[in-house]
Short mmCIF file of C-alpha atoms and ligand atoms in Angstrom, two decimals:
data_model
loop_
_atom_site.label_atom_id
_atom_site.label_comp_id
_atom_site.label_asym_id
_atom_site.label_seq_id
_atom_site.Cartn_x
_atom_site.Cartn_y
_atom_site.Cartn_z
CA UNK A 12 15.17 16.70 20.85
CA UNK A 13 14.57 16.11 17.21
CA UNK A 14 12.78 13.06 16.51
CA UNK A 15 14.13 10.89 13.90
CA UNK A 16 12.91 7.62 11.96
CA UNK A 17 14.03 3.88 12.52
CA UNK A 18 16.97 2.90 10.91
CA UNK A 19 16.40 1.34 7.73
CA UNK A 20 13.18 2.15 7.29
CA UNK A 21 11.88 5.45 4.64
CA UNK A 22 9.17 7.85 4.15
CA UNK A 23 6.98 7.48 1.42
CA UNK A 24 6.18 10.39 -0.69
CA UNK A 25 6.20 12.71 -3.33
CA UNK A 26 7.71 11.29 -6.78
CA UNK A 27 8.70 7.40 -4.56
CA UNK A 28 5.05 7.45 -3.14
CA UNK A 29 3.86 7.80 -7.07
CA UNK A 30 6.30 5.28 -7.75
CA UNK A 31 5.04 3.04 -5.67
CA UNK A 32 1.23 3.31 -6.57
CA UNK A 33 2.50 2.84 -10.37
CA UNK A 34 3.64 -0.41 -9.47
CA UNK A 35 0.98 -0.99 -7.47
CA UNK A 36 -1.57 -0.45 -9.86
CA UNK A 37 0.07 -2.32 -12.05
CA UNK A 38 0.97 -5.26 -10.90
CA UNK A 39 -3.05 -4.90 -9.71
CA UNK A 40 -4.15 -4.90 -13.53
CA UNK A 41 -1.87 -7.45 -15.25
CA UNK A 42 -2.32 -10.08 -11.98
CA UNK A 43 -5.85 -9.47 -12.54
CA UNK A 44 -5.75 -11.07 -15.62
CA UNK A 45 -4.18 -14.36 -15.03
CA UNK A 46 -7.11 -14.68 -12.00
CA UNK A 47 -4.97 -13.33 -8.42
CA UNK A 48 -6.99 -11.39 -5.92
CA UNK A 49 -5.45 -8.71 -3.91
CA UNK A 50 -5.43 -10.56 0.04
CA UNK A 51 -4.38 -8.56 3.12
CA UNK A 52 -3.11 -10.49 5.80
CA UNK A 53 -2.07 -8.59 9.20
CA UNK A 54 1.21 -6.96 9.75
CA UNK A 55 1.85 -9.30 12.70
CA UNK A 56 1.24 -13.15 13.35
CA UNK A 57 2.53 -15.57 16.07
CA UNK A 58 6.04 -16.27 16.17
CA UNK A 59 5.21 -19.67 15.16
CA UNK A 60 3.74 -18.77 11.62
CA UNK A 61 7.40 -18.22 10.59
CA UNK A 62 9.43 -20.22 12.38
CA UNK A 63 6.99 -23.54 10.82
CA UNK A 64 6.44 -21.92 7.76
CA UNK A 65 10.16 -19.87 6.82
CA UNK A 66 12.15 -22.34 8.70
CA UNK A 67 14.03 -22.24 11.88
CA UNK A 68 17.20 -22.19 10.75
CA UNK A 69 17.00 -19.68 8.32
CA UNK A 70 18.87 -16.51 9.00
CA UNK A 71 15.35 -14.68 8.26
CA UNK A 72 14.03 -16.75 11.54
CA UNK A 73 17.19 -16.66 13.55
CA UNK A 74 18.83 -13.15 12.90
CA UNK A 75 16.19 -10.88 11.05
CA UNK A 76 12.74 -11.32 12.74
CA UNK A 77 11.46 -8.14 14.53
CA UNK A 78 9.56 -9.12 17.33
CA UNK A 79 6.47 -7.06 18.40
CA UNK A 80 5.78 -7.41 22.22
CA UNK A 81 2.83 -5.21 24.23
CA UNK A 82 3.85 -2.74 26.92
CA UNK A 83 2.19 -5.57 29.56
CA UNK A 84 4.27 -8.18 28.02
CA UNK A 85 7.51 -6.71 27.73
CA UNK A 86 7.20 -6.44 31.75
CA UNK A 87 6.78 -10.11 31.53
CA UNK A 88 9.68 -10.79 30.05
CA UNK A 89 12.41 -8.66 31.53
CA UNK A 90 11.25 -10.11 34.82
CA UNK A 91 11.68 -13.40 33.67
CA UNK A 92 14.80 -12.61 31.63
CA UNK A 93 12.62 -14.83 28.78
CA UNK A 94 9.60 -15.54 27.22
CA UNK A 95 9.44 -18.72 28.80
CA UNK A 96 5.65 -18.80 30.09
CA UNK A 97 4.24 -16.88 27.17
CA UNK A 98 1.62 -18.42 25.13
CA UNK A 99 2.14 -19.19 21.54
CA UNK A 100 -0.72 -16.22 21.29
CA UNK A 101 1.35 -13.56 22.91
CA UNK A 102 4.59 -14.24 20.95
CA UNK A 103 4.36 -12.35 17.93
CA UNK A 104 6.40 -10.98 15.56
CA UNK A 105 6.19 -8.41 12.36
CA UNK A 106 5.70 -10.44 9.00
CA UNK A 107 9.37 -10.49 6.85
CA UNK A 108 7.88 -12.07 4.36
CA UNK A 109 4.25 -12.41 2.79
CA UNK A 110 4.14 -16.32 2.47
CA UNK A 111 3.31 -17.70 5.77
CA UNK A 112 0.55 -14.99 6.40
CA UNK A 113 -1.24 -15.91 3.15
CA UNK A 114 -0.67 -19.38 3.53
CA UNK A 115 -1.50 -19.05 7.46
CA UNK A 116 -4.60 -17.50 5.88
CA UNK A 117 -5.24 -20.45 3.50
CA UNK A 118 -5.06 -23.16 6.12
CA UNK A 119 -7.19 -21.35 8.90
CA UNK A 120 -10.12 -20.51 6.86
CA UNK A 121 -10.00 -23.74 4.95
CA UNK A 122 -9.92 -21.64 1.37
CA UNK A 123 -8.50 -24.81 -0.48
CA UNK A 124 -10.15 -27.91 0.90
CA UNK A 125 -8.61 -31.08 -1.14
CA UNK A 126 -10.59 -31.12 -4.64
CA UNK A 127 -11.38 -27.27 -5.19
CA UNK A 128 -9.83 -25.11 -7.41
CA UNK A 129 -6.80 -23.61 -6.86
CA UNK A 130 -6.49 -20.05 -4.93
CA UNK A 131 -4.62 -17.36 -6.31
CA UNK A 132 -4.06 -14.12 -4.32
CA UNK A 133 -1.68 -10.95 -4.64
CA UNK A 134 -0.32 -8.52 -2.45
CA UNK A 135 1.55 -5.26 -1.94
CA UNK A 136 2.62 -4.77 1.79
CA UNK A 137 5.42 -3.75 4.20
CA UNK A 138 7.83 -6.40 5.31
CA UNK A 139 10.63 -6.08 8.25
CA UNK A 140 13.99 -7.41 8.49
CA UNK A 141 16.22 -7.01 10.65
CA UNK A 142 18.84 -6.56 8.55
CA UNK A 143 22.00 -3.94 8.34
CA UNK A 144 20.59 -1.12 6.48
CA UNK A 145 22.25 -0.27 3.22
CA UNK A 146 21.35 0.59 -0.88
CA UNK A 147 18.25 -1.37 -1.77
CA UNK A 148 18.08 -3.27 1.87
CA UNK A 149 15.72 -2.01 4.23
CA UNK A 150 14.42 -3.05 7.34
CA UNK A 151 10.83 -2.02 6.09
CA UNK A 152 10.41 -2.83 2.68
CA UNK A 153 7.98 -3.44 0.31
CA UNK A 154 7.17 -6.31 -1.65
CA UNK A 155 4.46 -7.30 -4.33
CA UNK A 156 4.17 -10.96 -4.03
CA UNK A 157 1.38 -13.71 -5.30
CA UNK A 158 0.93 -17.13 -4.32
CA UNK A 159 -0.98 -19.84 -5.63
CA UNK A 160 -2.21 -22.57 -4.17
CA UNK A 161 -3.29 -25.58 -4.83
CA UNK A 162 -1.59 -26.28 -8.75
CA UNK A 163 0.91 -28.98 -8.78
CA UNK A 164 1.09 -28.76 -12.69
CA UNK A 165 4.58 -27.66 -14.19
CA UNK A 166 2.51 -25.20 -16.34
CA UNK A 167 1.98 -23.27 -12.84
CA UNK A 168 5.61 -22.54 -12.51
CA UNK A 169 6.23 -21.59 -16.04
CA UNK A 170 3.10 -19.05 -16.03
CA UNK A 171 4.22 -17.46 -12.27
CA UNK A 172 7.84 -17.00 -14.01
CA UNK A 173 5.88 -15.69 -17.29
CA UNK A 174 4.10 -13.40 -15.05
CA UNK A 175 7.08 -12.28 -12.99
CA UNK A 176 9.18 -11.42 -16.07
CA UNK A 177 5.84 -8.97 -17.82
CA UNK A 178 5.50 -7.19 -14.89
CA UNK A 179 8.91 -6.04 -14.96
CA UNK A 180 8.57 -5.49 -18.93
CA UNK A 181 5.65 -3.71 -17.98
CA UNK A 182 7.17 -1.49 -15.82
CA UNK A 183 10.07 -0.58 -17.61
CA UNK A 184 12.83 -3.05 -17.81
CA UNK A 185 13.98 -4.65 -21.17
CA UNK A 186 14.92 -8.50 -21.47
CA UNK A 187 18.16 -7.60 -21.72
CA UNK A 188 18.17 -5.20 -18.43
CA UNK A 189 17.57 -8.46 -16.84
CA UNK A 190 18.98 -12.20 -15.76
CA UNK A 191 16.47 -14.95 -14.45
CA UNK A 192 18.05 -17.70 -12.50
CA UNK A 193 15.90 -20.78 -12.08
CA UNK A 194 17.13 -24.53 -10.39
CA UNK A 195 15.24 -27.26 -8.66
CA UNK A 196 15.07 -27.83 -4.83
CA UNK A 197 13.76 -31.51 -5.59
CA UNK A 198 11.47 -33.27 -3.24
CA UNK A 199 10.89 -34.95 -0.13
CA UNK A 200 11.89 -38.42 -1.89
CA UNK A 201 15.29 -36.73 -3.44
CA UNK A 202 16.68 -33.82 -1.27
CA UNK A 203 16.70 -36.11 2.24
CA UNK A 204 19.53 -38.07 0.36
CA UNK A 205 21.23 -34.74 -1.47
CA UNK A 206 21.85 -33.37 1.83
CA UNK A 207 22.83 -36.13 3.85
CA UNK A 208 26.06 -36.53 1.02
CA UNK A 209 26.43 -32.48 1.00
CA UNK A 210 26.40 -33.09 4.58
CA UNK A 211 29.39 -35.33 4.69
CA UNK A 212 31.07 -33.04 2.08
CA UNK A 213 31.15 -30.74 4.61
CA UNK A 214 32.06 -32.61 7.59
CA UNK A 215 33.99 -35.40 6.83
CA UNK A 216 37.06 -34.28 6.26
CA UNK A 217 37.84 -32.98 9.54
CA UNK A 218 40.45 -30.40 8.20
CA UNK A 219 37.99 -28.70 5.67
CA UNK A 220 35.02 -28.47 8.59
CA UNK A 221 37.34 -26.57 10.70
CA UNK A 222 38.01 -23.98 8.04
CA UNK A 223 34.83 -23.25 7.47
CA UNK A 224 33.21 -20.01 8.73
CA UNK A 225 31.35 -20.35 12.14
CA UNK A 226 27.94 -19.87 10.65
CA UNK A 227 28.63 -22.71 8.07
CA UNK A 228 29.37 -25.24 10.53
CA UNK A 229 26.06 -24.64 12.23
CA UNK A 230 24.80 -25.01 8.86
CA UNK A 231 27.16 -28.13 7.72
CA UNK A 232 24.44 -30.06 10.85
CA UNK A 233 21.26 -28.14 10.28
CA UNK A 234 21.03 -27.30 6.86
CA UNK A 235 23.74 -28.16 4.48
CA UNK A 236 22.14 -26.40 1.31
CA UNK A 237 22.37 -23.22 2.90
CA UNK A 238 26.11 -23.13 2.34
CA UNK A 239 25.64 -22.37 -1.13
CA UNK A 240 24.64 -19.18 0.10
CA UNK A 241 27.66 -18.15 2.03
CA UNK A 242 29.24 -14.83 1.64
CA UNK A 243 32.53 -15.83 3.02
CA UNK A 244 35.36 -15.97 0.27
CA UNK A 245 36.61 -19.15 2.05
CA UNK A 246 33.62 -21.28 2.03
CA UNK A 247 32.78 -20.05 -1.56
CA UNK A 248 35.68 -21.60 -2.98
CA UNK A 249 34.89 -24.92 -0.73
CA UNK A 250 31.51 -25.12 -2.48
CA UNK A 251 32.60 -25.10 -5.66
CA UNK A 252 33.40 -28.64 -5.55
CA UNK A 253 30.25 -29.61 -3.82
CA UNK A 254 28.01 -32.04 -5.05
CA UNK A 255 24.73 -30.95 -6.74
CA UNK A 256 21.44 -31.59 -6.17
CA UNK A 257 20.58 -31.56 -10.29
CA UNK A 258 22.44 -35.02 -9.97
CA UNK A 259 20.58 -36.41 -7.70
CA UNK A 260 16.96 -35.30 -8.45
CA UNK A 261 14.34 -38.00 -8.37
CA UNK A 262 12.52 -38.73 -11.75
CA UNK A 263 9.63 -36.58 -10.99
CA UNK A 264 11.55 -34.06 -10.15
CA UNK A 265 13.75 -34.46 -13.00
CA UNK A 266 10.55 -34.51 -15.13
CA UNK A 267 9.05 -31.69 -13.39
CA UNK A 268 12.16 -29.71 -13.89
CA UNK A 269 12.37 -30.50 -18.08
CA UNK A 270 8.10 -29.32 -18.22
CA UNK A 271 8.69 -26.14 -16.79
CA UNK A 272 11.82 -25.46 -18.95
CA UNK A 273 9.88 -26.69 -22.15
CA UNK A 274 7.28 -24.14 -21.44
CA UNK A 275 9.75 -21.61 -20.86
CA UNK A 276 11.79 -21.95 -23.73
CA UNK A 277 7.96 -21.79 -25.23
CA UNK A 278 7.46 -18.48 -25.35
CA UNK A 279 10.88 -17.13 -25.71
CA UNK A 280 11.67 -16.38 -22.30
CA UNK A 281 15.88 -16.90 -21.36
CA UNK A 282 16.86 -18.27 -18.33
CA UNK A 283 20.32 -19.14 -16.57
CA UNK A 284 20.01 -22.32 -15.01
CA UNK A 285 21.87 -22.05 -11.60
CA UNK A 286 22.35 -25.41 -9.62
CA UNK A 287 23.64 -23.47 -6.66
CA UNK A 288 20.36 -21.37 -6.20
CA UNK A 289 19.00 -22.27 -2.90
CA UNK A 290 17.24 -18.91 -1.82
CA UNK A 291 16.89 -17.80 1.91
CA UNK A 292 13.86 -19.47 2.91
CA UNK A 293 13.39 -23.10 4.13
CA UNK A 294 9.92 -24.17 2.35
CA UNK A 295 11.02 -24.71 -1.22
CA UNK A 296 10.69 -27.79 -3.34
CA UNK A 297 11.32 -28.50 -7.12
CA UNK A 298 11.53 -25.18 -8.99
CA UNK A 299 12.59 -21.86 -7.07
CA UNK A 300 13.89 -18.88 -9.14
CA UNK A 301 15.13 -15.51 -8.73
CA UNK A 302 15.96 -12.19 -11.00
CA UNK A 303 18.37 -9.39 -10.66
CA UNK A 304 19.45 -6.44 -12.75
CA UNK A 305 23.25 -6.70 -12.93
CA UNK A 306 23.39 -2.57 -13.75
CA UNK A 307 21.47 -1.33 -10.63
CA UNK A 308 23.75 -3.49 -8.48
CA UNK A 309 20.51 -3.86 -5.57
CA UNK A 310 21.04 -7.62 -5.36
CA UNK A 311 18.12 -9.86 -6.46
CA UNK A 312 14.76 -7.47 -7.64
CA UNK A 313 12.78 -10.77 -6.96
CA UNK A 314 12.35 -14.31 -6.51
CA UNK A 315 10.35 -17.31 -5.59
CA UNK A 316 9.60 -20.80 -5.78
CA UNK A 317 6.77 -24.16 -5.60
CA UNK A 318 6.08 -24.68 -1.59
CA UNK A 319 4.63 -27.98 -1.93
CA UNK A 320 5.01 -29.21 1.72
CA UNK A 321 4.23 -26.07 3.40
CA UNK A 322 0.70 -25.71 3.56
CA UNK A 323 0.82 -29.32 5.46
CA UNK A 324 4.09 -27.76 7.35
CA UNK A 325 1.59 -25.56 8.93
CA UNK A 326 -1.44 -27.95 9.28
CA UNK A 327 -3.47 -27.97 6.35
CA UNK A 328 -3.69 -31.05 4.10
CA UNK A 329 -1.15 -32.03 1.66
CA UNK A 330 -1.84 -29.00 -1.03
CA UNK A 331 1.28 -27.93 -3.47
CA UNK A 332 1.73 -24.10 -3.90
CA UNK A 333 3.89 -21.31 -5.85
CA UNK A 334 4.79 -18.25 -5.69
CA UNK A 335 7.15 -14.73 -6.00
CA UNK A 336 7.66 -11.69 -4.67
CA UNK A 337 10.01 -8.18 -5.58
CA UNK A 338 10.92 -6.28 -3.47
CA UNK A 339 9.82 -2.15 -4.72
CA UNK A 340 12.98 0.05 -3.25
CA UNK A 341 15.04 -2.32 -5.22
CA UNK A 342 13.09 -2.19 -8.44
CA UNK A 343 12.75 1.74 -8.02
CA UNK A 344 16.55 2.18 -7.63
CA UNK A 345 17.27 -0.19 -10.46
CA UNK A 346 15.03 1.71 -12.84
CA UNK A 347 16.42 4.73 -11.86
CA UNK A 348 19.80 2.92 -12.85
CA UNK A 349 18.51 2.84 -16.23
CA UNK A 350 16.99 6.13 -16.66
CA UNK A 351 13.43 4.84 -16.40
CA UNK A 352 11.17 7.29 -14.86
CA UNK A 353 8.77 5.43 -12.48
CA UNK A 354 6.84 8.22 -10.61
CA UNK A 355 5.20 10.23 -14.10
CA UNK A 356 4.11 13.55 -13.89
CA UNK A 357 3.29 15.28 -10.62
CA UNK A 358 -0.72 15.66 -10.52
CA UNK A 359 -2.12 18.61 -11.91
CA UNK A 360 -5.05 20.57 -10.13
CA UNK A 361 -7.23 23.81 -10.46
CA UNK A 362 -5.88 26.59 -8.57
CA UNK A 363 -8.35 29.63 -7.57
CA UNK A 364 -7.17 32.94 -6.93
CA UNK A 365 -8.30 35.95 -5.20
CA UNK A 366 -7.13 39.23 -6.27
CA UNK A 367 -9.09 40.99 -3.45
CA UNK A 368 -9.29 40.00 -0.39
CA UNK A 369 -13.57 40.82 0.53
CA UNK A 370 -13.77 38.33 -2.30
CA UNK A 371 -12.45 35.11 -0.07
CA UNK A 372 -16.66 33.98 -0.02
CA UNK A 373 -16.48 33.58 -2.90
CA UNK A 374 -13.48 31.63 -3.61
CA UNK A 375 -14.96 29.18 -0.66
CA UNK A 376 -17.72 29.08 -2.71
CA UNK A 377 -16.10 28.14 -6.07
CA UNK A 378 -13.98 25.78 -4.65
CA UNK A 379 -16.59 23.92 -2.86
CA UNK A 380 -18.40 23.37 -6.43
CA UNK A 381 -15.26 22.16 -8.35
CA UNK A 382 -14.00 19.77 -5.48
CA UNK A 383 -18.15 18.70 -5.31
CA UNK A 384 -17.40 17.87 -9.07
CA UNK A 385 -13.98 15.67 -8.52
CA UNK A 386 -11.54 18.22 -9.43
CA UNK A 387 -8.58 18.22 -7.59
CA UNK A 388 -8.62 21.76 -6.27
CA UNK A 389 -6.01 24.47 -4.40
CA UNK A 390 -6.78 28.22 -3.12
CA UNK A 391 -4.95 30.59 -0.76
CA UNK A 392 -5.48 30.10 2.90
CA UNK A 393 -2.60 32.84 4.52
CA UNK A 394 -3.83 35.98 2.54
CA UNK A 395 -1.40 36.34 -0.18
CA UNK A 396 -0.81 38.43 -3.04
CA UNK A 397 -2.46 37.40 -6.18
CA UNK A 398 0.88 37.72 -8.09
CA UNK A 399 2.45 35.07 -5.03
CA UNK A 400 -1.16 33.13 -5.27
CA UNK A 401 -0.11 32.37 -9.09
CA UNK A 402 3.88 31.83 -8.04
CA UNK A 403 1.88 28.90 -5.40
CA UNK A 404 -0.81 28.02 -8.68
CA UNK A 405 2.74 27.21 -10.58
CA UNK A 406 4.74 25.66 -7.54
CA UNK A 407 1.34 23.19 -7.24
CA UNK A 408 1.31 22.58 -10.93
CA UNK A 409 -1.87 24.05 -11.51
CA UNK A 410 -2.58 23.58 -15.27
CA UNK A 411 -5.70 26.01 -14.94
CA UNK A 412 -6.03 29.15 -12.28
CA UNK A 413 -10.00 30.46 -11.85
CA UNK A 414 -9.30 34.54 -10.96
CA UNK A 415 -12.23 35.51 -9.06
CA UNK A 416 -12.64 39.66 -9.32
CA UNK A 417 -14.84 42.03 -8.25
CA UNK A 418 -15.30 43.43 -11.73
CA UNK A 419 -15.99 39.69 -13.66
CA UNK A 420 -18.28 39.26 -10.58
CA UNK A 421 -20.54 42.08 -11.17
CA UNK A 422 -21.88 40.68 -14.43
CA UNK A 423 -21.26 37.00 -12.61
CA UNK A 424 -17.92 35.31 -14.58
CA UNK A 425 -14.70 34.34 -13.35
CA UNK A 426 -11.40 34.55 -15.46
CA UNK A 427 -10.08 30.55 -16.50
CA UNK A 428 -6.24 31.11 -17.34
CA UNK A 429 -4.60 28.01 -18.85
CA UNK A 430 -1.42 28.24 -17.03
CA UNK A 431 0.41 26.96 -20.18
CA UNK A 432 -0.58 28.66 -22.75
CA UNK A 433 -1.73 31.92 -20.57
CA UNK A 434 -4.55 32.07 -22.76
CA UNK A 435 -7.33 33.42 -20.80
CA UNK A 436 -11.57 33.20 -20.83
CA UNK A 437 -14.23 34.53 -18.81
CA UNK A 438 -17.11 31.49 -17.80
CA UNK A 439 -19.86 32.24 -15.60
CA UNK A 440 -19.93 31.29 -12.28
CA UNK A 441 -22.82 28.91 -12.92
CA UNK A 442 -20.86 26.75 -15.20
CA UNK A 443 -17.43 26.74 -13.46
CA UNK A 444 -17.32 22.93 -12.63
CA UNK A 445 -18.99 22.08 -15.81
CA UNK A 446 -16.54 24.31 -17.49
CA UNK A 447 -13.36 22.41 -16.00
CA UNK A 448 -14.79 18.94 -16.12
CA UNK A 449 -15.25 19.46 -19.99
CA UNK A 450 -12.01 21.08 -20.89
P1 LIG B 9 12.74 -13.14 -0.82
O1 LIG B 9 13.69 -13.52 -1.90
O2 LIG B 9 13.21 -13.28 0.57
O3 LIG B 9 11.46 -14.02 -1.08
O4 LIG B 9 12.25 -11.66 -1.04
C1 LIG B 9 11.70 -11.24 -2.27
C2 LIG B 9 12.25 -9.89 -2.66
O5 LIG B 9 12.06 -8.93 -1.62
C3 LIG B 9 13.77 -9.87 -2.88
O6 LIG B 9 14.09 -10.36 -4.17
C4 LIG B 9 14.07 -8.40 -2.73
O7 LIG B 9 13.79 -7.72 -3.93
C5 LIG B 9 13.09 -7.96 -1.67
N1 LIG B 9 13.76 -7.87 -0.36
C6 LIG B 9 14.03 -8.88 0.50
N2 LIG B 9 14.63 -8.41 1.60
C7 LIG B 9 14.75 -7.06 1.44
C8 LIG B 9 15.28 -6.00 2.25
N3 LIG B 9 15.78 -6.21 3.45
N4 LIG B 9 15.23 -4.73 1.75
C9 LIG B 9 14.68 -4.48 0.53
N5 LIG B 9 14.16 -5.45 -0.25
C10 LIG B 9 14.19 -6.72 0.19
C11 LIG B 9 10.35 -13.96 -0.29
O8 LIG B 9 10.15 -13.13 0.52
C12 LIG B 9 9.35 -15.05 -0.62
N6 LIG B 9 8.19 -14.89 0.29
C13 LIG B 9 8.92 -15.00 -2.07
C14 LIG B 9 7.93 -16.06 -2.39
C15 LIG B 9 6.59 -15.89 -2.49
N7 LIG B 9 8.20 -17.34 -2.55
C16 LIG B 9 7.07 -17.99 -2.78
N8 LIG B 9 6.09 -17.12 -2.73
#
């Protein structure tokens, strides 16, 4: 039997695998410089985490969330047919999203107690949803993500947004490769009364409720907002003559809402505003926003939003927050889209090559010293020819070969070929690694 991997999920190597270091390493230099740390929080957390923190009627909760259950467990279960009886410590799941971890993080180890300074931290991690697999939807993915807690001020949003739109200039993408959607969620004092009349909107004419799709009238109950998200044709055209929440924001909000704009508009940076925009996830409040690349056709590259009620959602005390996250298979394929080359050059290495066999000591030897100087080093280990040993020097993308001969060893040099220019010098044996490290 051949063994094959999960659906939706992808191997990591090669050109991607560069790809997704690059973006990596640079989200890791430009977030260092408006103050994030790089935070790991584990894969998996209690089921709870995400149902408090995500919401439990988001699809991400209800439909997508892998669960992760021990061998002991499982046995648990199927005899009970449930998980009825488990503890809220032995129902776990696998993180689809970084937010709850961090935030999970935040709260437990007390790392913004009321009056600090706010806490900024990045990260770069799988996710899992369990989602049907298709271009640019995975159910492991990756996403780069920062959240920061503990800054109410409009400035906050404006600067994550900032930040959000330079790392994708840095990486590649032009303004114009690009359209940022932003809207506000409103508040606690605004958004109880918003979706109480969306509510009726939905339900109150009895003829309308009944033609909407199944999944919408649990929504119509639970979560009216969520409608806006609908991909049936149907309930699409129903929505467009829904009220808005931009009518019916409260004065903060409203205020809010204008400040972050302002700073926007600032430093140049165009937006769409998009009073439909209600993203996936249930924690929101005042400004959420999200970015796509209409060419690469991946759906949204990123998104995010101000979680002001979460951190006290999941038991810490009142503390506002903010924060993104892109997803990197979607921002690889859109580059690619546009002809931008993510992954650079394959890495280049010093190959050494034996032209006679008795000499293989020696080529230990010499390879020893050059890796014991940090150079990225190859040799022969299956006794080839030295004419196939260079075909392997080439097919490794050796920009030097060392040629170690019996005749260059008897007055104690080796032959350095550059493998571009096939210009070739001899360099004693002494001052191999010194040689390389200096050329
Ligand atoms: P999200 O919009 O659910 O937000 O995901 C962020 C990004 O992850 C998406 O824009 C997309 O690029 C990528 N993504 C999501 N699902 C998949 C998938 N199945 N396959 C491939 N890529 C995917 C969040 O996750 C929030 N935690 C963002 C945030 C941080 N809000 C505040 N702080």
């Amino acid at each position: 039997m051949q063994v094959q991997r999960a659906q939706g999920t992808e191997d990591l190597y090669g050109p991607y695998m560069r790809s997704w270091l690059k973006v990596q390493h640079v989200a890791g230099r430009l977030f260092n410089s408006y103050g994030f740390d790089l935070i790991e929080t584990p894969v998996m957390e209690q089921v709870d985490t995400f149902v408090h923190g995500i919401g439990e009627s988001t699809d991400v909760v209800r439909k997508e969330m892998f669960r992760a259950v021990s061998g002991a467990i499982l046995e648990r279960v199927m005899e009970n047919g449930s998980e009825k009886g488990l503890k809220a410590r032995q129902r776990l799941a696998l993180r689809p999203e970084g937010t709850a971890g961090v935030v999970r993080a935040v709260v437990e180890d007390n790392l913004c107690p009321p009056g600090s300074s706010p806490v900024k931290f990045w990260y770069a991690s799988p996710m899992f949803r369990g989602e049907r697999p298709q271009k640019g939807r995975l159910r492991q993915f990756h996403q780069i993500g920062t959240e920061w807690i503990g800054a109410p001020d409009p400035a906050a949003d404006a600067e994550l947004i900032i930040l959000l739109m330079n790392f994708y200039y840095e990486l590649g993408f032009k303004p114009e490769d690009l359209v940022l959607r932003i809207n506000s969620m409103g508040d606690d004092s605004c958004r109880p009364t918003y979706r109480e009349t969306l509510r009726k909107f939905l339900m109150d004419d009895e003829e309308m409720y009944a033609s909407l799709c199944d999944d919408c009238k649990v929504r119509a109950e639970v979560n009216p907002m969520r409608s806006f998200d609908c991909k049936n044709p149907h309930c699409q055209e129903l929505m467009v003559d829904a009220p808005l929440l931009k009518d019916c924001l409260c004065d903060e909000c409203k205020e809010h809402y204008a400040q972050v704009k302002k700073y926007l508009d600032q430093v140049g940076i165009n937006y769409i505003e998009d009073p439909t925009l209600v993203r996936g996830l249930d924690y929101y409040t005042r400004t959420v926003f999200e970015v796509e690349c209409p060419k690469a056709g991946v759906g949204a590259i990123g998104g995010g939003g101000r979680y002001d009620k979460l951190i006290e959602i999941c038991g810490g005390k009142s503390t506002p927050g903010i924060g993104f996250a892109v997803g990197f298979e979607r921002i690889y394929l859109a580059l690619q889209e546009l002809g931008v080359d993510l992954a650079g050059d394959e890495i280049g290495c010093v190959y050494v090559a034996c032209a006679e066999s008795h000499l293989r000591d020696k080529v230990f030897e010499i390879t020893h010293a050059l890796r014991s100087a940090g150079v990225r080093t190859e040799c022969d280990y299956q006794a080839r020819s030295l004419k196939s040993q260079f075909k392997q020097a080439d097919k490794l993308n050796a920009q030097v070969t060392v040629i170690v001969g019996s005749d260059e060893l008897s007055r104690d040099v080796v032959t350095v070929r550059d493998m571009q220019s096939h210009e070739q010098v001899e360099v004693p044996v002494a001052d191999i690694a010194t040689y390389i490290t200096s050329n």
